[in-house]
Amino acid sequence: MKVKAVLKGDRLYFTQRIVLKTSEVEVDVEVPDEAVQTVEPKGFSEELRSLFKKTPNAKVDWKRQWYKHLEEKYNG
Amino acid sequence: MAKILVDINVLLDDFLNRDVVCKELIDKLVESQSELFITASMAATLDYFLNKYEADKSEFKRKFFGRFKIITTSGFDALKALDFEDGEDALISLSFQRAVGEGIIITNDKGFPSNSVKVLTPKEALKQQDIFNNENNKTIPILDLKKQYYYLIEDIDNAVLKNIADAKYILGSQVKELEDKIAGYIGVKHCIGMSSGTEALVLSLRALAIKLKGQEYFDKTDGIITTPFTFTATGDAVLRAGATPVFVDIDPITYNIDPAEIRECLKSEIQNPKSKIRGIIPVHLYGKPCNMDEIMDIAKEYNLFVLEDVAQAFGGTWRDKKLGSIGTAGTFSFFPSKNLGGFGDGGMVSTNDDELAELMRMLLKHGGKDKYNVDHIGYNARLDTLQAAILLAKFKFIDEFNAKRRSIAEVYNKELSGIGGLVLPGNNSTPQLSNSLTQYFTNVHVYHQYTIRVLNGKRDSLQKHLKEKGIDTMVYYPVPLHKMEVFDGRCRVNGGLKESEKAVKEVLSLPMEPLVGQETIMKVVETIKSHQ
């Protein structure tokens, strides 16, 4: 059966007491175009990779480079 | 779920060396339910390379630490690390092992000191499917406090360390800060920190006795109406305040005290010249609000106080008003398993009544305004500053955690619906019409427990079946209060309490850890469905 509801903000309130037989209901609405996005989601690694402006030209030995940095920093 | 520390070299191989194996590993780990960590001692190295290769550091921080957690590196770890040849790597494995116990370190460094922690290369890790297996292959607990700690590890460790260093261990500034924040959140004038939810009940009742009767305790002829289907502390607090608990039955659908039963009780009690009902303690059981409209109407009609027991319902609402702000006062528990739980015992009272608040502040520190001018029989019932500091860290996430609980409940409601012999707790939030159609309110259940009713005598068999499949459940509660030895001869019972006595035989609370994934909940659902 049809019942009336009032839209307040993004909530719908029924105007009479009802018993819902399911925890989901379908409502016929129009979704504005700007709400629909079809951007392909990036993976975690890709997202983080995209945050670096520079990348090394060749494969780096990270431990060696870190120790070199420490030596330069503390040995002057 | 696996607890995994990923070494810096593996992370940088992924993000900067663009290594295919490391990329596959990191992406799979992030998609899994495994707990992922680095240690604080790794932050300097990470920072150096973020700067060197000009990373957007704030965005990196937001994204990376949304999934990876930072384990605190302690001075004690550092002392032990100096015994190793590679102290820097030893510091990582020592901190990691201290924080998680059994875990896995993934590194390209073949010489990494294992320190009894399993060490794998990225290729070796990719071959170990159980690391990525989203199904719990061990027990599914009702609640996973370790998981919650890991989720908030940086905030909690910081709160603890700062409090220890401040050395203000008794009624430090964090206690007042917590009281003020919760008072603002609940919408009351006063919140008073207590050593436990039980003491919150006792001290509230003592303060009410002093205010209403001008005496330290209630008399045995003073009755306080409450439910027998609750934790023993509710009824026990009434006894400790000198009064007599008067038990009335519950609503079989909500499990909360039935206002119609309260009315019946008052009609018959009013005839009794030897007793006087002073108040009502409604318990918002499992996180579901009691019908406060009817309870407050009754209280007004009969001139009774209403002490809301909100131990299981922090953040719940009735008509958009936070529970604990509706009655004369509200009591809260911060026991570790509660929706807002500390790392030990803790509690709080909320009230708008200035006199009650002042009385409770005296009672909790031995009964006086100061140590040497003591007016009342008091307690040592202070909330520890350390607990307050931890609760402040956790309080920031209470709405997020309550929302996660409601989402889990929605999955249970949907997936268990239609199974014969089960009664589900019902909807998350019930829109409530006001008398005027211009105002609408919401009553919000915060699912401290998701409790089903198992009919036809099958509760124990279902519990056993779930246990055999590694799923923990609890019976809250197996014995109603009026059947406990402590209340024998010390309570009054109104009616037969039939619904309470039936509920204890049928209720079963299912796992309700806010941070578990849907796969875990579906395992619970499928196991219930497989029960004959």
Coordinates of N, CA and C in Angstrom, one line a residue, chain A residues 5-8 11-24 42-70 72-73, chain B residues 8-9 12-19 22-23 26-27 30 44-45 48-50 52-56 59-60 63-64 67-68 86 88-89 109 320 410 413-414 427 431-433 437-442:
Chain A
A5 N 5.1 10.3 3.2 CA 6.2 10.6 4.0 C 6.6 12.0 3.7
V6 N 7.3 12.7 4.6 CA 7.7 14.0 4.5 C 9.3 14.0 4.4
L7 N 9.8 14.7 3.4 CA 11.3 14.8 3.3 C 11.8 16.0 4.1
K8 N 12.7 15.7 5.1 CA 13.3 16.8 5.9 C 14.8 16.6 5.8
R11 N 16.3 13.1 5.3 CA 15.6 12.0 6.0 C 14.1 12.1 5.6
L12 N 13.6 10.8 5.4 CA 12.2 10.7 5.1 C 11.4 10.3 6.4
Y13 N 10.3 11.0 6.7 CA 9.5 10.7 7.9 C 8.1 10.3 7.5
F14 N 7.7 9.1 7.9 CA 6.4 8.6 7.6 C 5.3 9.4 8.4
T15 N 4.2 9.7 7.8 CA 3.2 10.6 8.5 C 2.2 9.7 9.3
Q16 N 2.4 8.4 9.3 CA 1.6 7.6 10.1 C 2.4 6.5 10.6
R17 N 2.0 5.8 11.7 CA 2.7 4.7 12.3 C 2.6 3.5 11.3
I18 N 3.8 2.9 11.0 CA 3.8 1.8 10.1 C 4.7 0.7 10.7
V19 N 4.6 -0.5 10.2 CA 5.5 -1.6 10.6 C 6.2 -2.0 9.3
L20 N 7.5 -1.8 9.3 CA 8.4 -2.2 8.2 C 8.7 -3.7 8.3
K21 N 8.4 -4.4 7.2 CA 8.7 -5.8 7.2 C 10.1 -6.2 6.8
T22 N 10.8 -5.2 6.3 CA 12.2 -5.4 6.0 C 13.0 -4.1 6.4
S23 N 14.3 -4.2 6.6 CA 15.1 -3.0 7.0 C 15.5 -2.2 5.8
E24 N 15.1 -2.6 4.6 CA 15.4 -1.8 3.4 C 14.1 -1.4 2.7
K42 N 41.9 4.0 -7.7 CA 43.3 3.6 -7.8 C 43.5 2.6 -6.6
G43 N 44.5 1.7 -6.8 CA 44.9 0.8 -5.7 C 45.7 1.6 -4.7
F44 N 46.0 1.0 -3.5 CA 46.7 1.7 -2.5 C 48.1 2.1 -2.9
S45 N 48.8 1.2 -3.5 CA 50.2 1.5 -3.9 C 50.2 2.6 -5.0
E46 N 49.3 2.5 -6.0 CA 49.3 3.5 -7.0 C 49.0 4.9 -6.4
E47 N 48.0 4.9 -5.5 CA 47.7 6.2 -4.9 C 48.9 6.8 -4.2
L48 N 49.6 6.0 -3.5 CA 50.8 6.5 -2.7 C 51.9 6.9 -3.7
R49 N 52.1 6.1 -4.7 CA 53.1 6.4 -5.7 C 52.9 7.8 -6.4
S50 N 51.6 8.1 -6.6 CA 51.3 9.3 -7.3 C 51.6 10.6 -6.4
L51 N 51.9 10.4 -5.1 CA 52.1 11.5 -4.2 C 53.6 12.0 -4.3
F52 N 54.4 11.2 -5.0 CA 55.9 11.6 -5.1 C 56.1 12.4 -6.3
K53 N 56.7 13.6 -6.2 CA 57.0 14.4 -7.4 C 58.3 13.8 -8.1
K54 N 59.2 13.2 -7.3 CA 60.4 12.7 -7.9 C 60.4 11.2 -7.7
T55 N 61.1 10.5 -8.6 CA 61.3 9.1 -8.4 C 62.8 8.8 -8.8
P56 N 63.4 7.7 -8.2 CA 64.8 7.5 -8.5 C 65.0 7.0 -9.9
N57 N 66.2 7.3 -10.5 CA 66.4 6.9 -11.9 C 66.8 5.4 -12.0
A58 N 67.4 4.9 -10.9 CA 67.7 3.5 -10.9 C 67.3 2.9 -9.5
K59 N 67.4 1.6 -9.4 CA 66.9 0.9 -8.2 C 67.9 1.4 -7.0
V60 N 67.2 1.7 -5.9 CA 68.0 2.3 -4.8 C 68.1 1.2 -3.6
D61 N 69.3 1.2 -3.0 CA 69.5 0.4 -1.8 C 69.2 1.4 -0.7
W62 N 68.0 1.2 -0.1 CA 67.5 2.2 0.8 C 68.3 2.3 2.1
K63 N 68.8 1.2 2.6 CA 69.6 1.1 3.8 C 70.9 1.9 3.6
R64 N 71.5 1.6 2.5 CA 72.8 2.3 2.2 C 72.6 3.8 2.1
Q65 N 71.6 4.2 1.4 CA 71.3 5.6 1.2 C 71.0 6.3 2.6
W66 N 70.3 5.6 3.4 CA 69.9 6.1 4.8 C 71.2 6.3 5.6
Y67 N 72.1 5.3 5.6 CA 73.3 5.4 6.4 C 74.2 6.5 5.8
K68 N 74.3 6.6 4.5 CA 75.0 7.7 3.8 C 74.5 9.1 4.3
H69 N 73.2 9.2 4.4 CA 72.6 10.4 4.9 C 73.0 10.7 6.3
L70 N 73.0 9.7 7.2 CA 73.3 9.8 8.6 C 74.8 10.2 8.7
E72 N 76.6 11.8 6.5 CA 76.8 13.2 6.1 C 76.3 14.1 7.2
K73 N 75.2 13.8 7.8 CA 74.6 14.7 8.7 C 75.4 14.8 10.0
Chain B
I8 N 60.8 -0.7 6.1 CA 60.8 0.5 5.2 C 61.3 0.2 3.8
N9 N 62.3 -0.8 3.7 CA 62.8 -1.1 2.4 C 61.8 -1.7 1.4
L12 N 59.4 1.3 0.4 CA 60.0 2.2 -0.6 C 60.2 1.5 -1.9
D13 N 60.5 0.2 -1.8 CA 60.6 -0.6 -3.1 C 59.3 -0.5 -3.8
D14 N 58.2 -0.5 -3.1 CA 56.9 -0.4 -3.8 C 56.7 1.0 -4.3
F15 N 56.8 2.0 -3.4 CA 56.4 3.4 -3.8 C 57.4 4.0 -4.8
L16 N 58.7 3.7 -4.6 CA 59.7 4.5 -5.4 C 60.5 3.6 -6.4
N17 N 60.9 2.4 -6.0 CA 61.6 1.5 -6.9 C 60.6 0.8 -7.9
R18 N 59.3 1.0 -7.6 CA 58.2 0.5 -8.4 C 58.3 -1.0 -8.6
D19 N 58.7 -1.7 -7.5 CA 58.9 -3.1 -7.5 C 57.6 -3.9 -7.6
C22 N 56.7 -6.2 -4.5 CA 56.3 -5.4 -3.3 C 54.9 -4.7 -3.5
K23 N 54.7 -4.3 -4.7 CA 53.3 -3.7 -5.0 C 52.2 -4.7 -4.8
I26 N 51.9 -5.3 -0.9 CA 51.3 -4.2 -0.2 C 49.8 -4.1 -0.5
D27 N 49.5 -4.2 -1.8 CA 48.1 -4.1 -2.1 C 47.2 -5.2 -1.5
V30 N 46.9 -4.6 2.3 CA 45.9 -3.6 2.6 C 44.5 -4.0 2.4
A44 N 61.7 8.4 11.2 CA 62.8 9.3 10.7 C 63.2 8.9 9.3
T45 N 63.4 7.6 9.1 CA 63.9 7.1 7.8 C 62.8 7.4 6.8
Y48 N 62.8 11.1 5.9 CA 63.9 11.5 5.0 C 63.6 11.2 3.5
F49 N 63.1 10.0 3.2 CA 62.8 9.7 1.8 C 61.6 10.4 1.3
L50 N 60.6 10.7 2.2 CA 59.4 11.5 1.7 C 59.9 12.9 1.3
K52 N 63.1 13.7 0.4 CA 64.1 13.6 -0.7 C 63.4 13.5 -2.0
Y53 N 62.3 12.7 -2.0 CA 61.6 12.5 -3.3 C 60.3 13.4 -3.4
E54 N 60.3 14.4 -2.6 CA 59.2 15.4 -2.6 C 57.8 14.9 -2.6
A55 N 57.5 14.2 -1.6 CA 56.2 13.6 -1.5 C 55.2 14.7 -0.9
D56 N 53.9 14.6 -1.2 CA 52.9 15.4 -0.5 C 52.7 14.7 0.8
E59 N 49.2 14.4 2.6 CA 48.3 13.4 1.9 C 48.8 12.0 2.1
F60 N 50.2 11.9 2.1 CA 50.8 10.5 2.3 C 50.4 10.1 3.7
K63 N 46.7 9.0 3.9 CA 46.4 7.7 3.2 C 47.2 6.5 3.9
F64 N 48.4 6.7 4.1 CA 49.2 5.6 4.6 C 48.8 5.2 6.0
R67 N 45.8 3.1 7.1 CA 45.9 1.6 7.1 C 47.0 1.1 8.0
F68 N 48.1 1.7 8.0 CA 49.2 1.3 8.9 C 49.2 2.0 10.2
D86 N 73.0 -4.9 15.0 CA 72.3 -3.9 14.3 C 71.2 -3.4 15.2
E88 N 69.5 -0.7 15.2 CA 68.3 0.0 14.6 C 67.3 -1.0 14.2
D89 N 67.7 -2.1 13.6 CA 66.7 -3.2 13.2 C 66.2 -3.9 14.4
D109 N 65.7 -7.4 4.0 CA 67.0 -7.4 4.7 C 67.2 -8.8 5.3
D320 N 15.8 11.9 20.0 CA 17.0 12.8 19.7 C 17.7 13.3 21.0
E410 N 22.7 -4.2 11.2 CA 21.9 -4.2 10.0 C 22.2 -5.5 9.2
N413 N 20.5 -8.3 11.0 CA 19.0 -8.2 10.8 C 18.6 -8.7 9.4
K414 N 19.4 -8.3 8.4 CA 19.1 -8.7 7.1 C 19.3 -10.2 6.9
N427 N 14.9 -3.0 14.6 CA 15.5 -2.0 13.8 C 16.5 -1.1 14.7
P431 N 12.0 5.9 13.9 CA 11.5 7.2 13.8 C 10.2 7.3 14.7
Q432 N 10.2 8.4 15.4 CA 9.1 8.5 16.4 C 8.4 9.8 16.0
L433 N 7.1 9.7 15.8 CA 6.3 10.9 15.5 C 6.1 11.7 16.8
L437 N 3.2 17.3 13.6 CA 3.9 16.7 12.5 C 5.1 17.5 12.0
T438 N 5.3 18.6 12.7 CA 6.4 19.5 12.3 C 7.7 19.0 12.9
Q439 N 7.6 18.1 13.9 CA 8.9 17.7 14.6 C 9.0 16.2 14.6
Y440 N 10.2 15.7 14.2 CA 10.3 14.3 14.2 C 11.6 13.9 15.0
F441 N 11.5 12.8 15.7 CA 12.6 12.4 16.5 C 13.1 11.0 16.2
T442 N 14.3 10.7 16.7 CA 14.8 9.4 16.4 C 15.3 8.7 17.7

